[in-house]
XYZ file of C-alpha atoms in Angstrom:
320
model
C 42.445 127.930 -25.852
C 41.018 125.260 -28.141
C 37.530 123.816 -27.985
C 35.328 120.834 -28.706
C 32.647 121.847 -31.201
C 29.355 120.050 -31.762
C 29.800 120.703 -35.461
C 27.077 118.264 -36.516
C 24.400 120.573 -35.092
C 25.476 123.459 -37.345
C 26.291 121.371 -40.415
C 24.563 121.625 -43.804
C 23.492 118.000 -43.296
C 21.010 119.132 -40.627
C 19.002 120.472 -43.584
C 19.745 117.823 -46.243
C 22.661 115.541 -47.054
C 24.841 117.146 -49.718
C 28.280 115.597 -49.873
C 29.864 118.621 -51.567
C 28.452 121.144 -49.106
C 29.400 118.950 -46.177
C 32.968 118.580 -47.502
C 33.243 122.353 -47.897
C 31.989 122.768 -44.323
C 34.572 120.333 -42.957
C 37.357 122.032 -44.912
C 36.503 125.330 -43.256
C 36.361 123.685 -39.837
C 39.806 122.193 -40.398
C 41.190 125.678 -41.090
C 40.158 126.922 -37.622
C 43.128 126.710 -35.272
C 41.035 126.963 -32.077
C 39.097 123.750 -32.684
C 40.566 120.947 -30.601
C 38.099 118.491 -32.032
C 34.447 117.727 -32.594
C 31.546 116.298 -30.680
C 30.328 113.535 -32.963
C 26.773 112.099 -33.001
C 26.348 108.368 -32.635
C 23.083 107.140 -34.156
C 23.779 103.413 -34.432
C 26.710 103.560 -36.857
C 29.831 105.679 -37.154
C 28.285 108.393 -39.357
C 24.588 109.135 -39.907
C 24.973 109.170 -43.711
C 28.290 107.767 -44.914
C 31.083 106.222 -42.840
C 33.577 106.344 -45.713
C 32.872 110.013 -46.401
C 33.385 110.819 -42.728
C 36.704 109.001 -42.505
C 37.936 110.743 -45.652
C 37.008 114.257 -44.493
C 37.964 114.476 -40.812
C 41.162 116.059 -39.541
C 43.458 113.362 -38.170
C 44.611 115.803 -35.491
C 41.144 116.230 -34.027
C 40.007 114.871 -30.692
C 36.578 113.206 -30.892
C 33.909 113.251 -28.202
C 31.089 110.872 -29.105
C 27.590 111.808 -27.979
C 24.802 109.259 -27.891
C 21.914 111.722 -27.582
C 20.858 111.737 -31.285
C 20.707 107.940 -31.317
C 19.025 107.774 -27.916
C 16.271 110.160 -29.017
C 15.783 108.273 -32.282
C 15.372 105.026 -30.346
C 12.955 106.624 -27.877
C 10.748 107.658 -30.789
C 10.170 103.962 -31.512
C 10.527 102.504 -28.023
C 9.656 104.814 -25.094
C 11.191 102.308 -22.640
C 14.643 102.545 -24.267
C 17.461 103.621 -21.963
C 20.210 102.508 -19.614
C 18.203 103.750 -16.609
C 14.992 102.032 -17.691
C 13.199 99.770 -15.230
C 11.821 97.956 -18.272
C 14.348 95.175 -18.863
C 13.794 94.937 -22.608
C 14.279 98.682 -22.943
C 17.401 98.590 -20.803
C 18.898 95.713 -22.787
C 18.166 97.522 -26.060
C 20.176 100.477 -24.759
C 23.024 98.192 -23.674
C 23.191 96.814 -27.219
C 23.138 100.353 -28.629
C 26.220 101.268 -26.587
C 27.919 98.074 -27.708
C 27.482 99.374 -31.259
C 28.950 102.721 -30.181
C 32.011 100.946 -28.850
C 32.523 99.268 -32.240
C 32.182 102.621 -34.021
C 34.917 104.031 -31.785
C 37.110 101.068 -32.666
C 36.517 101.714 -36.384
C 37.485 105.387 -36.123
C 40.550 104.656 -33.994
C 41.684 101.951 -36.389
C 41.380 104.318 -39.350
C 43.448 107.001 -37.606
C 45.901 104.562 -36.055
C 45.490 105.942 -32.542
C 43.054 106.448 -29.675
C 41.359 109.466 -31.236
C 38.107 109.281 -29.257
C 38.673 110.817 -25.843
C 35.152 110.523 -24.413
C 31.861 108.729 -24.911
C 28.859 110.665 -23.573
C 26.012 108.460 -22.415
C 22.543 109.559 -21.335
C 20.142 108.402 -18.645
C 17.049 107.688 -20.737
C 14.158 106.945 -20.845
C 11.945 110.006 -20.552
C 10.049 109.632 -17.288
C 6.280 109.679 -17.743
C 3.097 108.042 -16.531
C 3.953 104.985 -18.658
C 7.753 104.874 -18.440
C 10.134 105.044 -15.534
C 13.777 104.819 -14.600
C 15.854 104.268 -11.499
C 19.320 104.652 -10.050
C 19.466 100.891 -9.579
C 18.807 100.229 -13.267
C 21.437 102.805 -14.189
C 23.921 101.231 -11.773
C 23.330 97.776 -13.271
C 23.818 99.122 -16.799
C 26.989 100.974 -15.889
C 28.504 97.852 -14.366
C 28.050 96.135 -17.718
C 29.144 99.046 -19.914
C 32.226 99.809 -17.844
C 33.382 96.197 -18.133
C 33.974 96.657 -21.883
C 37.107 97.856 -23.637
C 36.337 101.384 -24.844
C 39.599 101.736 -26.752
C 40.829 104.743 -24.818
C 37.529 106.619 -24.564
C 36.441 107.765 -21.101
C 32.762 107.363 -20.237
C 30.730 110.369 -19.123
C 27.113 110.909 -18.244
C 26.012 114.082 -19.984
C 23.218 115.581 -17.936
C 20.060 116.479 -19.833
C 16.995 118.212 -18.449
C 15.514 116.057 -15.715
C 11.877 115.103 -15.281
C 10.048 117.854 -13.391
C 6.406 117.198 -12.406
C 3.925 119.471 -14.218
C 6.661 120.723 -16.572
C 6.856 119.668 -20.205
C 10.287 118.044 -20.653
C 12.662 118.125 -23.577
C 14.412 114.967 -22.391
C 13.005 114.282 -18.906
C 15.786 111.936 -17.805
C 17.219 111.297 -14.332
C 18.157 114.198 -12.062
C 21.754 115.336 -11.819
C 21.665 114.370 -8.133
C 20.769 110.786 -9.049
C 23.390 110.684 -11.793
C 26.128 111.998 -9.498
C 25.141 109.601 -6.719
C 25.195 106.614 -9.082
C 28.510 107.550 -10.683
C 30.106 108.156 -7.284
C 28.924 104.731 -6.119
C 30.070 102.921 -9.250
C 33.470 104.632 -9.157
C 34.049 103.391 -5.626
C 32.787 99.909 -6.370
C 34.761 99.402 -9.580
C 37.740 101.672 -8.783
C 37.131 103.600 -11.979
C 37.023 107.293 -12.857
C 33.770 107.937 -14.665
C 32.577 111.546 -14.745
C 29.735 113.825 -15.818
C 29.429 116.766 -18.183
C 27.025 119.692 -18.309
C 25.285 121.285 -21.280
C 24.479 124.909 -20.421
C 21.250 125.109 -22.411
C 19.807 121.859 -21.103
C 20.407 122.909 -17.506
C 18.699 126.250 -18.186
C 15.763 124.401 -19.772
C 15.394 122.119 -16.757
C 15.365 124.942 -14.219
C 13.770 127.600 -16.462
C 16.563 129.865 -15.292
C 20.136 130.993 -15.955
C 20.837 129.883 -12.391
C 20.372 126.242 -13.413
C 23.649 125.869 -15.311
C 25.569 127.502 -12.456
C 23.900 125.199 -9.921
C 24.680 122.097 -12.005
C 28.279 123.099 -12.731
C 28.879 123.751 -9.019
C 27.250 120.469 -8.036
C 29.266 118.399 -10.504
C 32.503 120.240 -9.725
C 32.121 119.920 -5.963
C 31.488 116.199 -6.369
C 34.819 115.982 -8.258
C 33.028 114.507 -11.267
C 32.847 117.461 -13.674
C 34.826 116.639 -16.809
C 33.453 119.040 -19.400
C 31.025 121.834 -20.284
C 29.298 122.404 -23.604
C 27.721 125.817 -24.142
C 24.419 125.827 -26.020
C 21.830 128.547 -25.652
C 18.162 128.550 -24.728
C 15.393 131.081 -24.242
C 12.258 131.557 -22.202
C 10.858 133.770 -24.967
C 8.855 132.691 -27.998
C 11.707 132.696 -30.521
C 12.514 130.881 -33.780
C 14.401 128.442 -31.540
C 11.338 127.774 -29.413
C 10.561 128.525 -25.792
C 12.638 126.352 -23.452
C 13.527 124.030 -26.320
C 16.745 122.020 -26.675
C 17.489 123.647 -30.035
C 21.128 124.621 -29.386
C 20.356 128.323 -29.662
C 23.308 130.604 -30.533
C 24.575 133.058 -27.926
C 23.273 136.574 -27.400
C 24.927 139.559 -29.063
C 28.161 140.726 -27.461
C 31.174 142.700 -28.628
C 31.260 142.619 -32.424
C 30.399 138.990 -33.119
C 28.665 138.824 -36.513
C 26.223 136.040 -35.675
C 24.026 135.694 -32.594
C 20.400 135.083 -31.561
C 18.042 137.663 -30.148
C 16.655 136.813 -26.689
C 19.215 134.063 -26.085
C 19.968 133.618 -22.395
C 23.506 132.512 -23.228
C 25.209 135.872 -22.745
C 28.890 136.593 -22.279
C 28.087 137.447 -18.644
C 26.442 134.056 -18.057
C 29.354 132.238 -19.672
C 31.738 134.086 -17.357
C 29.617 133.353 -14.275
C 29.389 129.680 -15.166
C 33.125 129.274 -15.611
C 33.823 130.969 -12.284
C 32.439 127.897 -10.513
C 34.952 125.383 -11.830
C 38.626 125.064 -12.712
C 38.718 125.479 -16.499
C 42.320 124.335 -16.770
C 41.527 120.965 -15.229
C 38.452 120.129 -17.292
C 38.871 117.552 -20.035
C 37.088 119.834 -22.490
C 35.127 123.052 -22.936
C 33.152 123.684 -26.071
C 29.993 124.752 -27.796
C 27.161 123.463 -29.922
C 24.654 125.554 -31.844
C 21.972 125.061 -34.458
C 20.405 127.578 -36.830
C 16.758 128.547 -37.155
C 15.782 129.092 -39.868
C 18.274 126.547 -41.174
C 19.134 128.322 -44.421
C 22.669 129.656 -43.947
C 25.600 129.268 -46.322
C 28.581 127.163 -45.296
C 30.593 130.276 -44.453
C 27.772 131.661 -42.339
C 27.493 128.366 -40.457
C 31.182 128.457 -39.634
C 30.890 132.120 -38.642
C 28.202 131.221 -36.102
C 30.649 128.749 -34.555
C 33.463 131.298 -34.601
C 31.192 133.847 -32.893
C 30.497 131.492 -29.996
C 34.162 130.540 -29.648
C 35.077 134.235 -29.573
C 32.843 134.666 -26.525
C 34.363 131.612 -24.860
C 37.831 133.023 -25.465
C 36.905 136.359 -23.903
C 35.177 134.722 -20.944
C 38.110 132.451 -20.178
C 40.708 135.187 -20.540
């Protein structure tokens, strides 16, 4: 099986931008025959550092899944009301404009490759809910009506669920609940006769529920609602680790078999991957993949790629 890889989270550029190191990293990624494509971060322009470099170094055969979460979090750092679910109209409109920019970035990439290379655009239900900021299903519904009216040049829209706001729990994202997201997407699909879906990130669901049962619950919920389109496996831990305790740090998986790279105390075990995949039909998902970061972030290019290969090895074994 081939996978979507959140390669940006493991890249040398997460430490510092070095064009030569990044090119070497992409060359090694292109040599992996089990990578279907990459999850690509949208931060307000096509590439965080250099659009031309990106276009020159990608594999034209790759499938691209855009994720808005890096750009959403960057915007929230400056404007806590930012988000498509925001009840603050200025914050909601700022998010609408952000996704308009994402649409243009997709057009630029597709034009360069001469095809619809971007299969999905992941959107997120910001803002972080707090005493000063709030969101609603109605605001999300209004935003989706606008966003879905645009030409996305072949990309399907998904809501990627992040950890929801839980009272008296410190959030990583603190966005809308999966129940609210599913309810809104179901309503908008009926109203507009469209086929929007949702995706689940294993680590973020574990962080929300403080449990390995969270990802299973969320996968089942999305699958039973007929909205589950993809799963990305990132780890998390309830222990005090270099990756933090219940932090959205894309922790590598736990040790299993003979994989050379893993993270101690990661809750993302081969057993949990298997249990998660038992609650959906893998063959009918649009994508399955993984995304990991490194802490400390000091690995060589080859070691970074080996971390990715280690996770994909576990996915292979779990699926088979």
